[in-house]
C-alpha cells in the first residue's frame, strides 16, 4: 500500500476497522485504473485474509493509508472508468460487497515489526527484506562499518526463497513467493543474507562431501607407483602440478572417472 516515497514515517499496526476498510478499498481499486490499482493488484491476496490471520508484521504508513482510502480519489477514478467504457477495469463497482465491521475494534495489538510493503509501482521499499531495516553496522577488523544493501540479481534472490520456504517465514514469502525478485528490487544486507541462508550452504557442502568419490583404488596405485617407487626409491623430484596430473591420469585409466575437482 506504499503509494508515495515515505521512508521516515513510523509503521503503524492495523486495527480490525482499518484492516476491513483497507480490504474494501483494495477490492474497489482492483476494478479501476491508476497507481492505486497497480498496488491493489500486488496485494489482492489480502482480500481473502481475515483480521485474525493477517501476517505478524503487517503495518502501514499513515500517509499511504489515507491516500489509498481517499474517497475523492476513488470516486474520481470510478468516474473516469465510466467515461471510458470498454477499457479494462470498467467493471460494476456497485457490486462490491461491504465487509463486516460489527466486531469491536481492538485498541492494542501484539507487537509487530515493519512490513516491507510495496513502494510506488511494483517494487519493494529500499530496506532489508530480512531484518526490515535500512541501516546496519558491523565490526570488521575492530572497526565499525556500514553494511550496505545489496539488490537481488536472480529471480529467487539466490538462496533466499528456498531458505524462507524451509523456515516457513511468511513475512518474506508473502512478497517474493513465485515472483521476480529482480523486478521487485528485493534488497538485503550481505550479513543478513549470509546468516539467513548459511544452513543451506552447510547442507550443500555436506552432501558434496558424502557424494564425492574417494578414488581409493586409484590412490593406492598412485602411492605405489609414484610416491613409493619414483619419489622414495628413485629419488625423483616432481612438481606438484606433475603429481596432480599423474593422479588424474591414474583415476581416468583405472576408474574412467574425472577427478579434476578432487581436492
PDB file of C-alpha atoms in Angstrom, residues 86-206:
ATOM      1  CA  UNK A  86     -14.835  -0.948 -22.809  1.00  0.00           C
ATOM      2  CA  UNK A  87     -11.433  -0.378 -21.234  1.00  0.00           C
ATOM      3  CA  UNK A  88     -10.072  -2.875 -18.715  1.00  0.00           C
ATOM      4  CA  UNK A  89     -11.297  -2.087 -15.247  1.00  0.00           C
ATOM      5  CA  UNK A  90     -14.731  -0.759 -16.279  1.00  0.00           C
ATOM      6  CA  UNK A  91     -16.468  -3.186 -14.003  1.00  0.00           C
ATOM      7  CA  UNK A  92     -19.561  -2.542 -11.927  1.00  0.00           C
ATOM      8  CA  UNK A  93     -18.184  -1.238  -8.659  1.00  0.00           C
ATOM      9  CA  UNK A  94     -21.661  -1.164  -7.093  1.00  0.00           C
ATOM     10  CA  UNK A  95     -21.470  -4.932  -6.677  1.00  0.00           C
ATOM     11  CA  UNK A  96     -18.591  -4.706  -4.247  1.00  0.00           C
ATOM     12  CA  UNK A  97     -19.672  -6.322  -1.028  1.00  0.00           C
ATOM     13  CA  UNK A  98     -19.194  -4.388   2.182  1.00  0.00           C
ATOM     14  CA  UNK A  99     -17.063  -6.291   4.676  1.00  0.00           C
ATOM     15  CA  UNK A 100     -18.488  -6.743   8.123  1.00  0.00           C
ATOM     16  CA  UNK A 101     -17.155  -4.416  10.782  1.00  0.00           C
ATOM     17  CA  UNK A 102     -19.570  -5.391  13.521  1.00  0.00           C
ATOM     18  CA  UNK A 103     -16.866  -6.726  15.802  1.00  0.00           C
ATOM     19  CA  UNK A 104     -15.396  -4.354  18.363  1.00  0.00           C
ATOM     20  CA  UNK A 105     -12.070  -2.941  17.094  1.00  0.00           C
ATOM     21  CA  UNK A 106      -9.081  -3.916  19.143  1.00  0.00           C
ATOM     22  CA  UNK A 107      -7.308  -0.952  20.647  1.00  0.00           C
ATOM     23  CA  UNK A 108      -3.978  -2.712  21.109  1.00  0.00           C
ATOM     24  CA  UNK A 109      -2.424  -5.432  19.018  1.00  0.00           C
ATOM     25  CA  UNK A 110       0.551  -7.680  19.532  1.00  0.00           C
ATOM     26  CA  UNK A 111       3.920  -6.145  18.762  1.00  0.00           C
ATOM     27  CA  UNK A 112       4.876  -6.221  15.106  1.00  0.00           C
ATOM     28  CA  UNK A 113       7.847  -5.294  13.021  1.00  0.00           C
ATOM     29  CA  UNK A 114       7.715  -3.098   9.926  1.00  0.00           C
ATOM     30  CA  UNK A 115       6.307  -4.844   6.865  1.00  0.00           C
ATOM     31  CA  UNK A 116       8.298  -4.405   3.632  1.00  0.00           C
ATOM     32  CA  UNK A 117       5.266  -3.157   1.718  1.00  0.00           C
ATOM     33  CA  UNK A 118       5.479  -2.370  -1.972  1.00  0.00           C
ATOM     34  CA  UNK A 119       6.513   1.143  -2.887  1.00  0.00           C
ATOM     35  CA  UNK A 120       5.450   3.166  -5.920  1.00  0.00           C
ATOM     36  CA  UNK A 121       4.904   0.847  -8.844  1.00  0.00           C
ATOM     37  CA  UNK A 122       5.736  -2.812  -8.407  1.00  0.00           C
ATOM     38  CA  UNK A 123       8.871  -2.619  -6.267  1.00  0.00           C
ATOM     39  CA  UNK A 124       9.609  -3.047  -2.582  1.00  0.00           C
ATOM     40  CA  UNK A 125      10.905  -0.175  -0.447  1.00  0.00           C
ATOM     41  CA  UNK A 126      14.616   0.359  -0.003  1.00  0.00           C
ATOM     42  CA  UNK A 127      15.206  -1.737   3.114  1.00  0.00           C
ATOM     43  CA  UNK A 128      16.438  -5.205   4.032  1.00  0.00           C
ATOM     44  CA  UNK A 129      13.684  -7.779   3.480  1.00  0.00           C
ATOM     45  CA  UNK A 130      15.253  -9.957   6.187  1.00  0.00           C
ATOM     46  CA  UNK A 131      15.853  -7.586   9.134  1.00  0.00           C
ATOM     47  CA  UNK A 132      13.345  -4.970   7.890  1.00  0.00           C
ATOM     48  CA  UNK A 133      15.876  -2.164   8.410  1.00  0.00           C
ATOM     49  CA  UNK A 134      17.712   0.244   6.118  1.00  0.00           C
ATOM     50  CA  UNK A 135      20.932   0.734   8.062  1.00  0.00           C
ATOM     51  CA  UNK A 136      23.038  -1.945   9.693  1.00  0.00           C
ATOM     52  CA  UNK A 137      26.530  -1.675  11.127  1.00  0.00           C
ATOM     53  CA  UNK A 138      29.051  -4.479  11.512  1.00  0.00           C
ATOM     54  CA  UNK A 139      32.519  -4.836  13.019  1.00  0.00           C
ATOM     55  CA  UNK A 140      35.270  -5.514  10.501  1.00  0.00           C
ATOM     56  CA  UNK A 141      38.793  -5.781  11.844  1.00  0.00           C
ATOM     57  CA  UNK A 142      37.752  -4.000  15.013  1.00  0.00           C
ATOM     58  CA  UNK A 143      36.210  -1.127  13.073  1.00  0.00           C
ATOM     59  CA  UNK A 144      32.506  -0.291  12.823  1.00  0.00           C
ATOM     60  CA  UNK A 145      31.385  -0.269   9.206  1.00  0.00           C
ATOM     61  CA  UNK A 146      28.051   0.130   7.449  1.00  0.00           C
ATOM     62  CA  UNK A 147      26.702  -2.994   5.767  1.00  0.00           C
ATOM     63  CA  UNK A 148      25.273  -1.626   2.532  1.00  0.00           C
ATOM     64  CA  UNK A 149      22.136  -3.052   0.945  1.00  0.00           C
ATOM     65  CA  UNK A 150      22.565  -5.455  -1.957  1.00  0.00           C
ATOM     66  CA  UNK A 151      19.909  -5.902  -4.639  1.00  0.00           C
ATOM     67  CA  UNK A 152      18.734  -9.301  -5.859  1.00  0.00           C
ATOM     68  CA  UNK A 153      20.201 -10.352  -9.204  1.00  0.00           C
ATOM     69  CA  UNK A 154      18.210 -13.568  -9.725  1.00  0.00           C
ATOM     70  CA  UNK A 155      14.507 -14.443  -9.842  1.00  0.00           C
ATOM     71  CA  UNK A 156      14.549 -16.172  -6.439  1.00  0.00           C
ATOM     72  CA  UNK A 157      17.200 -13.895  -4.863  1.00  0.00           C
ATOM     73  CA  UNK A 158      19.778 -16.642  -4.707  1.00  0.00           C
ATOM     74  CA  UNK A 159      19.017 -18.962  -1.787  1.00  0.00           C
ATOM     75  CA  UNK A 160      16.637 -16.526  -0.088  1.00  0.00           C
ATOM     76  CA  UNK A 161      13.337 -18.008  -1.274  1.00  0.00           C
ATOM     77  CA  UNK A 162      14.465 -21.583  -0.611  1.00  0.00           C
ATOM     78  CA  UNK A 163      15.603 -20.654   2.894  1.00  0.00           C
ATOM     79  CA  UNK A 164      12.345 -18.804   3.607  1.00  0.00           C
ATOM     80  CA  UNK A 165      10.318 -21.813   2.441  1.00  0.00           C
ATOM     81  CA  UNK A 166      12.256 -24.210   4.659  1.00  0.00           C
ATOM     82  CA  UNK A 167      11.876 -21.865   7.623  1.00  0.00           C
ATOM     83  CA  UNK A 168       8.218 -21.184   6.738  1.00  0.00           C
ATOM     84  CA  UNK A 169       8.978 -17.479   7.028  1.00  0.00           C
ATOM     85  CA  UNK A 170       5.807 -15.928   5.653  1.00  0.00           C
ATOM     86  CA  UNK A 171       6.990 -12.375   6.373  1.00  0.00           C
ATOM     87  CA  UNK A 172       9.328 -12.893   3.393  1.00  0.00           C
ATOM     88  CA  UNK A 173       7.356 -15.415   1.324  1.00  0.00           C
ATOM     89  CA  UNK A 174       4.362 -13.063   1.269  1.00  0.00           C
ATOM     90  CA  UNK A 175       6.354 -10.762  -1.001  1.00  0.00           C
ATOM     91  CA  UNK A 176       8.689 -12.991  -3.051  1.00  0.00           C
ATOM     92  CA  UNK A 177       6.989 -16.389  -3.402  1.00  0.00           C
ATOM     93  CA  UNK A 178       6.784 -17.236  -7.125  1.00  0.00           C
ATOM     94  CA  UNK A 179       7.664 -13.636  -8.036  1.00  0.00           C
ATOM     95  CA  UNK A 180      10.531 -11.967  -9.878  1.00  0.00           C
ATOM     96  CA  UNK A 181      12.827 -10.673  -7.132  1.00  0.00           C
ATOM     97  CA  UNK A 182      14.824  -8.658  -9.659  1.00  0.00           C
ATOM     98  CA  UNK A 183      11.724  -6.791 -10.847  1.00  0.00           C
ATOM     99  CA  UNK A 184      10.609  -6.276  -7.243  1.00  0.00           C
ATOM    100  CA  UNK A 185      14.062  -4.862  -6.444  1.00  0.00           C
ATOM    101  CA  UNK A 186      14.400  -7.074  -3.374  1.00  0.00           C
ATOM    102  CA  UNK A 187      17.232  -5.855  -1.153  1.00  0.00           C
ATOM    103  CA  UNK A 188      19.117  -7.283   1.801  1.00  0.00           C
ATOM    104  CA  UNK A 189      22.253  -6.738   3.847  1.00  0.00           C
ATOM    105  CA  UNK A 190      25.046  -9.121   2.912  1.00  0.00           C
ATOM    106  CA  UNK A 191      25.456 -10.261   6.506  1.00  0.00           C
ATOM    107  CA  UNK A 192      21.701 -10.806   6.917  1.00  0.00           C
ATOM    108  CA  UNK A 193      21.600 -12.884   3.728  1.00  0.00           C
ATOM    109  CA  UNK A 194      24.674 -14.879   4.767  1.00  0.00           C
ATOM    110  CA  UNK A 195      23.300 -15.678   8.221  1.00  0.00           C
ATOM    111  CA  UNK A 196      19.786 -16.386   6.912  1.00  0.00           C
ATOM    112  CA  UNK A 197      20.923 -18.862   4.231  1.00  0.00           C
ATOM    113  CA  UNK A 198      24.002 -20.305   5.982  1.00  0.00           C
ATOM    114  CA  UNK A 199      22.272 -23.581   6.865  1.00  0.00           C
ATOM    115  CA  UNK A 200      21.648 -24.281   3.166  1.00  0.00           C
ATOM    116  CA  UNK A 201      25.335 -23.809   2.317  1.00  0.00           C
ATOM    117  CA  UNK A 202      26.336 -26.204   5.094  1.00  0.00           C
ATOM    118  CA  UNK A 203      23.831 -28.777   3.861  1.00  0.00           C
ATOM    119  CA  UNK A 204      25.137 -28.491   0.282  1.00  0.00           C
ATOM    120  CA  UNK A 205      28.772 -28.829   1.388  1.00  0.00           C
ATOM    121  CA  UNK A 206      27.985 -31.893   3.469  1.00  0.00           C
TER     122      UNK A 206
END
